[in-house]
Amino acid sequence: MIAFIFLFVATIILCFVYICGKYNEDYWKKRNVAFYSKHKVFGVFWEFASKKKPVFQNLGEVYKEYRNEPAVGIGSLFTPTLCVIDPTNVQYVLTTDFASFNHRGLDTSKNDLLADNILFMNGNRWKLMRQTMTPLFTSSKLKSMYYIIDKSATDLVEHLKANKELLKGNAFDTLSSFCSAAIGSAVFGVSTGSIFDSPFLDMARKSTKPTLKSSLKIAVGNLSNKLFTFLGLKLFKDFEDFFIGAVRNIIRARGLEKTKRHDFADICVSLQNAGTIVDKDTGLELKPTDELLAAQAFFFFIAGVEPTAQALYATLIELGRHPEHLEKVHNEIDEAFKIHNNKMDYDAIMGMKHLDMVVSEALRLHPPVGFITRKCVKDTILPVGNVKVEKGTRIMTPIFAVHHDEKFYPEPLKFIPERFAPENRNKIIDISYMPFGKGNRVCVGTRYALLQTKAGLVHLLRNFTVRTIIDEGGPKYVPQPAQVRLYNIDVEFIPRSVPK
Ligand code: HEM
């Protein structure tokens, strides 16, 4: 009997695999589009699930194999999925035809309260919320907020000096704690104590640490949105009480304060005081409830912490391996402190050319987000190859692969910050560099993230020098769906005497 059941189930699975694989292959064949036939059902997700290989790496192999195609179809259960390859098609999806590709590609559950933020919102709600949040990240807002960012970075230095065991071993964890604490301060404000003693730190760390459970949920969402919705998966249920409670308490407390602190909590108070947010074009209304604002506070953590930590980590790793650039950055930082009476400010950081070059190149070589997705919401045609794209098709843009394409970057595996020297910047093809994505859905926190990363580097490198340690077997990537994180490599912080 058991053998019969086993045979029956195996036959059903085999039939399903055959039908689904054939469906995907025929779907793209009919449209004259190349198809990645190695894994016809699960495409680039198969080796993520079976061999724990990051999806962005699998996508990179597909990109290389089909480099001369305009786009390539990929199996993803029954969801037509296309990886765009030709740069004109990439540009078309991310920027030119925004009307057809404005959807992030994942429909989260209505009850997943913290997922109701601009990272996951779509359609007119996304547009209205994005318009409301964008002014938070202007240069003038960031300038007023800089005191928070600067305090966070000086607290990091003090934290390392006070906890010498952190100087060697697990630098990514230290940097990730720093980013959680620093982003926590940008959202909830700073007190006189160290950001590392913040009551929010523990929960912030938990909410941003990718776990097997969260990676699997994201992978299911990427593979099939219908399955994700059918299973009723919620991404952030565990953190609702804490985040909504924290935002509610802080809004009430701030309502009684007179002075402005320039953090996100201030924005929440102003939004609630201003009442319903209305889109003049569509008439859509959004009530700035505690829940909706908590969800926006939450995007700082889930979208901001890990990539910013990775940007810091990647830059330090490369500086530790390239003493000539480390020296230039050290000199630039020391000079800036000298000119500014041993203090750092927004303009001084923005004026550091070599720092900007090394961060830009580190983000090219190690983009923290390996690929991005869009869902087609209106039938359209990709210009190169005349590829017909139906509503519902998922589009993948392989950021990591594009950043490592030698057609755009000669010697792509080498760290060459000169590519981003002011005189060379205009030689970089716009669509070949997208660590923060592109188009209207580009990372809303780009400026904040760069400022936070650079402020962290400036204070760290003022007080420490770095040495990169590569473990046996060489650097590898943590098996996560979209995030790019190195392991088997580490950075040691070595105290340095601060020049007067
Ligand atoms: C170095 C650090 C960071 C990197 C590399 C990064 C990268 C990205 C990328 C690739 C996207 C997708 C863009 C697209 O689909 O075109 C994105 C979206 C987003 N990021 Fe970032 N990010 C960083 C830091 C931050 C920070 C600090 C915040 C919050 C303050 C943030 C908030 C967001 C949000 C809300 C979105 C969704 C935007 C939308 O859909 O309208 N990110 N980010």
Short mmCIF file of C-alpha atoms in Angstrom, two decimals, residues 56 59-60 63-64 67 83-87 90 94 364 367 370-371 396-409 412 429-434:
data_model
loop_
_atom_site.label_atom_id
_atom_site.label_comp_id
_atom_site.label_asym_id
_atom_site.label_seq_id
_atom_site.Cartn_x
_atom_site.Cartn_y
_atom_site.Cartn_z
CA PHE A 56 21.66 36.52 -7.74
CA LEU A 59 20.91 34.78 -12.31
CA GLY A 60 24.47 35.95 -13.06
CA TYR A 63 23.03 36.54 -17.78
CA LYS A 64 26.48 35.41 -18.97
CA ARG A 67 24.44 37.87 -22.85
CA CYS A 83 15.33 38.30 -17.09
CA VAL A 84 16.15 41.46 -19.05
CA ILE A 85 19.63 41.44 -20.56
CA ASP A 86 19.97 44.08 -23.25
CA PRO A 87 20.69 47.46 -21.59
CA VAL A 90 16.71 47.13 -18.81
CA LEU A 94 13.10 50.40 -15.00
CA ARG A 364 29.76 48.26 -7.95
CA PRO A 367 26.11 45.68 -4.74
CA GLY A 370 21.85 41.48 -6.25
CA PHE A 371 18.72 41.80 -8.39
CA MET A 396 14.13 40.35 -13.05
CA THR A 397 16.97 42.84 -13.45
CA PRO A 398 20.32 41.26 -12.52
CA ILE A 399 22.18 44.15 -10.85
CA PHE A 400 25.13 42.01 -9.71
CA ALA A 401 25.65 40.53 -13.18
CA VAL A 402 25.43 43.91 -14.91
CA HIS A 403 27.99 45.34 -12.46
CA HIS A 404 30.34 42.47 -13.36
CA ASP A 405 29.88 42.69 -17.12
CA GLU A 406 33.22 43.35 -18.82
CA LYS A 407 31.46 45.14 -21.65
CA PHE A 408 30.75 47.88 -19.12
CA TYR A 409 33.68 47.46 -16.75
CA PRO A 412 35.27 43.67 -13.65
CA ILE A 429 26.84 54.11 -18.90
CA ASP A 430 24.00 55.11 -16.63
CA ILE A 431 22.11 51.81 -16.76
CA SER A 432 25.27 49.78 -16.03
CA TYR A 433 25.50 51.18 -12.48
CA MET A 434 22.49 50.64 -10.25
#
